[in-house]
PDB file of C-alpha atoms in Angstrom:
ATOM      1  CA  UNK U  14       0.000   0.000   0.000  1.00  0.00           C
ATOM      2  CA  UNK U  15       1.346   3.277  -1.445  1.00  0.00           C
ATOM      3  CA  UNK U  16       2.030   6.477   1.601  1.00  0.00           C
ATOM      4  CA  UNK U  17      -1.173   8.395   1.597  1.00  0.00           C
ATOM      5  CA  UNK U  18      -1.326  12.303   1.366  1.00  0.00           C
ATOM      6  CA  UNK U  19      -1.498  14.358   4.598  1.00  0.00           C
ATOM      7  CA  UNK U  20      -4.503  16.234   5.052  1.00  0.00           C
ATOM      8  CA  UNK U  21      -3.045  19.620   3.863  1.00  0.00           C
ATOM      9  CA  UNK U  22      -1.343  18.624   0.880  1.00  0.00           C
ATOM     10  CA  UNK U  23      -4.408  16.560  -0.101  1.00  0.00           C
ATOM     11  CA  UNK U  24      -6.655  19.750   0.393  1.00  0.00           C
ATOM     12  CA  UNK U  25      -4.435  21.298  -1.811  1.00  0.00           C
ATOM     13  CA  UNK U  26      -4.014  18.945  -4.317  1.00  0.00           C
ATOM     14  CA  UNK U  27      -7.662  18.638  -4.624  1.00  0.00           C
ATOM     15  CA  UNK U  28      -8.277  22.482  -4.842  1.00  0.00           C
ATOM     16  CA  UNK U  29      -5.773  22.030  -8.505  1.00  0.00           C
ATOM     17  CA  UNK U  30      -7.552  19.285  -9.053  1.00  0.00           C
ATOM     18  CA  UNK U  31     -10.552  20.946  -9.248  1.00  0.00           C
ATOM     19  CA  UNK U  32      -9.186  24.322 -11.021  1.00  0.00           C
ATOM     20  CA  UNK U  33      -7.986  21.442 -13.736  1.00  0.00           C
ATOM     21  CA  UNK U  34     -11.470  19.868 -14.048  1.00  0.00           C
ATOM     22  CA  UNK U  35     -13.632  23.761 -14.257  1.00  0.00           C
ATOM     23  CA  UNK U  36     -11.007  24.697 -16.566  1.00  0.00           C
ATOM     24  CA  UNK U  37     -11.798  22.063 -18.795  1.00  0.00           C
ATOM     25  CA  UNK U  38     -15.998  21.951 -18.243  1.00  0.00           C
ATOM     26  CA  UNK U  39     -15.619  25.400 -19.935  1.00  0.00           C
ATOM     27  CA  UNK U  40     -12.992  24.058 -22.877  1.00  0.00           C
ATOM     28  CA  UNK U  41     -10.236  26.246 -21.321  1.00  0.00           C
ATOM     29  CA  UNK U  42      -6.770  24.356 -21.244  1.00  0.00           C
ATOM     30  CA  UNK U  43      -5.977  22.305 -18.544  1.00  0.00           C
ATOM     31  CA  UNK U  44      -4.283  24.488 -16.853  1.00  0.00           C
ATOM     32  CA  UNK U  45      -3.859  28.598 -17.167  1.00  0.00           C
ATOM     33  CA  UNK U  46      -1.714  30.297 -14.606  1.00  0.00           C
ATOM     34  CA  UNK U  47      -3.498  33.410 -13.276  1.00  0.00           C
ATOM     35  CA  UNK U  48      -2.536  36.526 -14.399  1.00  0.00           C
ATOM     36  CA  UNK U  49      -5.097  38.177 -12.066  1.00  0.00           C
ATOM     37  CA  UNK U  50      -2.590  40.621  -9.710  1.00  0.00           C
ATOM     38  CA  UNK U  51      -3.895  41.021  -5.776  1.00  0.00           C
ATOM     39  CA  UNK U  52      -1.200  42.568  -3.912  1.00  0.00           C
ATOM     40  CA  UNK U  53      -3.173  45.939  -2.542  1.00  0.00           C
ATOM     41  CA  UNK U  54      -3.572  46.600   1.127  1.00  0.00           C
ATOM     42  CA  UNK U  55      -7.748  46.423   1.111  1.00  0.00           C
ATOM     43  CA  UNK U  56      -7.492  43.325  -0.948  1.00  0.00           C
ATOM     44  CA  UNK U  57      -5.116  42.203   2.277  1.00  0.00           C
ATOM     45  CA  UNK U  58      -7.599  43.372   4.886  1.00  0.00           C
ATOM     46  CA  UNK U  59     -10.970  41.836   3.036  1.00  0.00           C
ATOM     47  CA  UNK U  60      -8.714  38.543   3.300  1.00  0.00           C
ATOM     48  CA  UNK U  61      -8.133  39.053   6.726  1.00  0.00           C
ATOM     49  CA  UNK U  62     -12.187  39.761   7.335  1.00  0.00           C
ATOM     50  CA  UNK U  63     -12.981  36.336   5.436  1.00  0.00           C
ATOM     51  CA  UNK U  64     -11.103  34.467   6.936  1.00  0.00           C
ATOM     52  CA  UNK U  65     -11.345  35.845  10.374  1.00  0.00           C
ATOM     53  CA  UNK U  66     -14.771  35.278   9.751  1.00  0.00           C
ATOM     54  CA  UNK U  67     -14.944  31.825   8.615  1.00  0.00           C
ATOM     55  CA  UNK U  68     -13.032  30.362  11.810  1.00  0.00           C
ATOM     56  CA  UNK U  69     -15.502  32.267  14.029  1.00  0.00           C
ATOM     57  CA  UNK U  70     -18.453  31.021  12.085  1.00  0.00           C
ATOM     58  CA  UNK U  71     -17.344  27.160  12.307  1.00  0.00           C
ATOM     59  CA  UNK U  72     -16.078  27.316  16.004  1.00  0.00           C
ATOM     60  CA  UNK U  73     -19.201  28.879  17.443  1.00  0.00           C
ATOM     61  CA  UNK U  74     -21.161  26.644  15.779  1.00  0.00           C
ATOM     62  CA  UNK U  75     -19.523  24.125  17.015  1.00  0.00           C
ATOM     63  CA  UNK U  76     -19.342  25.555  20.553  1.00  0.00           C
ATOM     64  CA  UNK U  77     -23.297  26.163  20.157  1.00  0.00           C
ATOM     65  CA  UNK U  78     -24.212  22.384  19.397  1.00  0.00           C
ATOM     66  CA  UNK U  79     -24.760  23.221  16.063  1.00  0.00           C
ATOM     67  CA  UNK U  80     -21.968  21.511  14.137  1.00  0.00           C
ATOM     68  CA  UNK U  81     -24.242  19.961  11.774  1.00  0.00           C
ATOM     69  CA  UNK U  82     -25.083  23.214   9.855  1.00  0.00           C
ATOM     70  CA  UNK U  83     -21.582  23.606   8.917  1.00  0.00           C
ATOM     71  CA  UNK U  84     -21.490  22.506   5.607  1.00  0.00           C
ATOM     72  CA  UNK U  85     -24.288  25.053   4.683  1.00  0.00           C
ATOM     73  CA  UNK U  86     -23.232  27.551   6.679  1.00  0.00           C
ATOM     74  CA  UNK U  87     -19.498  27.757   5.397  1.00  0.00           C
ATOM     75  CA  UNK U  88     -20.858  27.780   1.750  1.00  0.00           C
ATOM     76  CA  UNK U  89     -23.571  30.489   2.466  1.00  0.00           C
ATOM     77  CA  UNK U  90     -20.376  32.593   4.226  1.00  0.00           C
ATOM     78  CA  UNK U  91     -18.485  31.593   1.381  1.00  0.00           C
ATOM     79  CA  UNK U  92     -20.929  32.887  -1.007  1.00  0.00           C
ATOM     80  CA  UNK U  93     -21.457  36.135   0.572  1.00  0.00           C
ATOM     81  CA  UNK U  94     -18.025  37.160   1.451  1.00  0.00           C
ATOM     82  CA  UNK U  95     -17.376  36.642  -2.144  1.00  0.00           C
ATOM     83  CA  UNK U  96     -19.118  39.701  -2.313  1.00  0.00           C
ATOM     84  CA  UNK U  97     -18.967  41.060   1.268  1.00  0.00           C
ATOM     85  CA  UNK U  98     -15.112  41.577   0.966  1.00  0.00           C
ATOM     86  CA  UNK U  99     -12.486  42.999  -1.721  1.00  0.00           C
ATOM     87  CA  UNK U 100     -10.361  40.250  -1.994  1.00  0.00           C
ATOM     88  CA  UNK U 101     -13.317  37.721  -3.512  1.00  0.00           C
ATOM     89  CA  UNK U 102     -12.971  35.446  -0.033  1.00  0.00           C
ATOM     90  CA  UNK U 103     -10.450  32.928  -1.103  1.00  0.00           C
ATOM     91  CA  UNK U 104      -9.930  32.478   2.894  1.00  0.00           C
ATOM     92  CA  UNK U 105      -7.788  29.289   3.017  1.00  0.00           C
ATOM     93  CA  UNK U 106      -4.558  28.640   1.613  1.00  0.00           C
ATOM     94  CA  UNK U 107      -6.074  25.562  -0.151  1.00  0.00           C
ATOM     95  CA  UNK U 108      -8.602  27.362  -2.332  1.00  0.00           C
ATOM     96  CA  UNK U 109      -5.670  30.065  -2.945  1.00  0.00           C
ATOM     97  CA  UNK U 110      -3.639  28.065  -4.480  1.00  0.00           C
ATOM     98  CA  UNK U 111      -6.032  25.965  -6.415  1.00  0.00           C
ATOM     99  CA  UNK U 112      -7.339  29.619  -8.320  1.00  0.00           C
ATOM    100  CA  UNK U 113      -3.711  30.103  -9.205  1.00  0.00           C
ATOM    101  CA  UNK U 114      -4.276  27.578 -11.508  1.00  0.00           C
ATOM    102  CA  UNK U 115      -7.050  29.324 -13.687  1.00  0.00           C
ATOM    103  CA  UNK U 116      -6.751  32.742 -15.142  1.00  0.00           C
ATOM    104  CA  UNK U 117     -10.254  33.844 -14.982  1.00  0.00           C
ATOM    105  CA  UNK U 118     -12.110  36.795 -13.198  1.00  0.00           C
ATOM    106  CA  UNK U 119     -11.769  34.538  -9.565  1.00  0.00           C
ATOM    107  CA  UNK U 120      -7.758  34.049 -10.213  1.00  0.00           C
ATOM    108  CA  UNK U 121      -4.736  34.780  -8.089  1.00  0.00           C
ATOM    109  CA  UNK U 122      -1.106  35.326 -10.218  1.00  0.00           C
ATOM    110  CA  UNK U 123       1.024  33.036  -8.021  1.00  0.00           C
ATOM    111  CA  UNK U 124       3.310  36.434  -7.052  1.00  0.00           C
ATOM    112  CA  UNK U 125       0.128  37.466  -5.254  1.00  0.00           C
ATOM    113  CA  UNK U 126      -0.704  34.062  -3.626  1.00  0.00           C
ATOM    114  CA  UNK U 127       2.106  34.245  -0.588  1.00  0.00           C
ATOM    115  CA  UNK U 128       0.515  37.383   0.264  1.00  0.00           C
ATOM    116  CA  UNK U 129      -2.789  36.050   0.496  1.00  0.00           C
ATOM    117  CA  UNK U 130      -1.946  33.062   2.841  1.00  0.00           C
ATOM    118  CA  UNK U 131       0.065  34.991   4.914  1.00  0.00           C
ATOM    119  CA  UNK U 132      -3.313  37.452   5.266  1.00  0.00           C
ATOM    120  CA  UNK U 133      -5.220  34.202   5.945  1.00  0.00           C
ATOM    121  CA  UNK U 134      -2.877  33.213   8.532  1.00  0.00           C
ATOM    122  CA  UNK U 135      -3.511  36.478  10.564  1.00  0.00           C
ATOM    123  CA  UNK U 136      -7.219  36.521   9.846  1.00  0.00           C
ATOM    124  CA  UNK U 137      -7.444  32.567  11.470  1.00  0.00           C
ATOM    125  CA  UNK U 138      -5.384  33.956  14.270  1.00  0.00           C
ATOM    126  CA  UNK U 139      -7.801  37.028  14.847  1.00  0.00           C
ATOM    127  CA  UNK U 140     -10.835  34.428  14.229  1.00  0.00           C
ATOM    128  CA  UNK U 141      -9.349  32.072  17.174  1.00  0.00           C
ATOM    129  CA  UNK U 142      -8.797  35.624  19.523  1.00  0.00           C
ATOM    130  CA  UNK U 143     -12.157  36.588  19.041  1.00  0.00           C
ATOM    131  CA  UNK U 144     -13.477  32.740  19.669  1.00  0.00           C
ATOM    132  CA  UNK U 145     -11.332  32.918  22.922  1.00  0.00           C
ATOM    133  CA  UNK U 146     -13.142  36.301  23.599  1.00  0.00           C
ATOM    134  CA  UNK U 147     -16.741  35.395  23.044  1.00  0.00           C
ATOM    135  CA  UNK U 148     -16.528  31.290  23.773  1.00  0.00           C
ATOM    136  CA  UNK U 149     -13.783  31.055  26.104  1.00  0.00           C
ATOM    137  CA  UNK U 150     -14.517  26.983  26.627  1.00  0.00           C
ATOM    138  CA  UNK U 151     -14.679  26.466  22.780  1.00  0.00           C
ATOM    139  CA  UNK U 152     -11.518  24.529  22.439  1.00  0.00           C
ATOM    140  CA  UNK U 153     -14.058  21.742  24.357  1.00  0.00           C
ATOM    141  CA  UNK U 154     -16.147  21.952  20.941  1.00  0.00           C
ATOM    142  CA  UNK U 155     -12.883  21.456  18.951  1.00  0.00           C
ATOM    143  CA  UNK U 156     -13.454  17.589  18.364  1.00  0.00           C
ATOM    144  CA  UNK U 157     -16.735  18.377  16.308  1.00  0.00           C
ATOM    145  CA  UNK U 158     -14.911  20.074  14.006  1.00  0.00           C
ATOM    146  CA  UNK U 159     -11.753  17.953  13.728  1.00  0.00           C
ATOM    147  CA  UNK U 160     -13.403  14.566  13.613  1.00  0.00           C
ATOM    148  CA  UNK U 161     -17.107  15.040  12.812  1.00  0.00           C
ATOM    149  CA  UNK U 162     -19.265  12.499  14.473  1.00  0.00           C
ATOM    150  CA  UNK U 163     -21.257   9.857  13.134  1.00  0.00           C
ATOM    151  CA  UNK U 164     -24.683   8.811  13.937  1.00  0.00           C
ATOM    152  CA  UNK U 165     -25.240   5.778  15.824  1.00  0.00           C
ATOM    153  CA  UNK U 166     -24.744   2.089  13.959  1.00  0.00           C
ATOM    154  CA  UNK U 167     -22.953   3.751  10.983  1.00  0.00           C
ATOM    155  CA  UNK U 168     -19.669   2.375   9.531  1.00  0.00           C
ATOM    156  CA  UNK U 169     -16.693   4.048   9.373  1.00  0.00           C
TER     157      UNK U 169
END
């Protein structure tokens, strides 16, 4: 049996993966480097707000008992803060690197990419702050997140 991907370079991987497969739903080549520049100081702080945002958003649902709405949840925040912020919400490094890979209107030139993840990195710092703020016991909730759980008598 072949050494599996770790978690981050799978989410990663998959984010190309996916660029690859849109580019080529809309008969673009397989892959087309963005040419899209975002290295501008609001683009930096709408990053910062998205993804700030997003680790508040899944923590205090966890903390709240309401894991389950997650999924939804992060794609309706998502959604919005595409339009809610400046910098289009790519708010994880995963997702920043896979729109490298595309040169459309939702691209990132990979100059601009380091920038963004670095952005991302301070916005999930401010996102945990604020958690320890406003749910200081949510680290308790952390499990739900990490390792969702499974109904009773399913199979892993």
């Amino acid at each position: 049996m072949g050494r599996q991907p770790s978690r981050r370079t799978g989410n990663r991987l998959d984010a190309v993966l996916g660029a690859i497969l849109t580019n080529l739903m809309y008969g673009e080549t397989a892959v087309s480097w963005s040419t899209t520049h975002r290295s501008a100081g609001h683009l930096y702080i709408g990053e910062t707000v998205a993804t700030g945002g997003l680790i508040l958003l899944i923590f205090a649902l966890a903390r709240t008992g309401r894991s389950a709405l997650a999924p939804a949840a992060v794609g309706a925040y998502i959604g919005a803060a595409y339009w809610f912020t400046s910098s289009t919400s790519f708010a994880n490094p995963a997702v920043t690197m896979g729109r490298a890979f595309s040169d459309t209107f939702a691209g990132i030139a990979l100059s601009s990419a380091v920038g963004f993840i670095v952005f991302q990195i301070l916005g999930a710092a401010l996102g945990t702050s604020a958690l320890a703020v406003l749910y200081p016991d949510a680290g308790q909730a952390a499990d739900d997140i990490a390792t969702p759980q499974t109904t009773a008598g399913a199979s892993s």
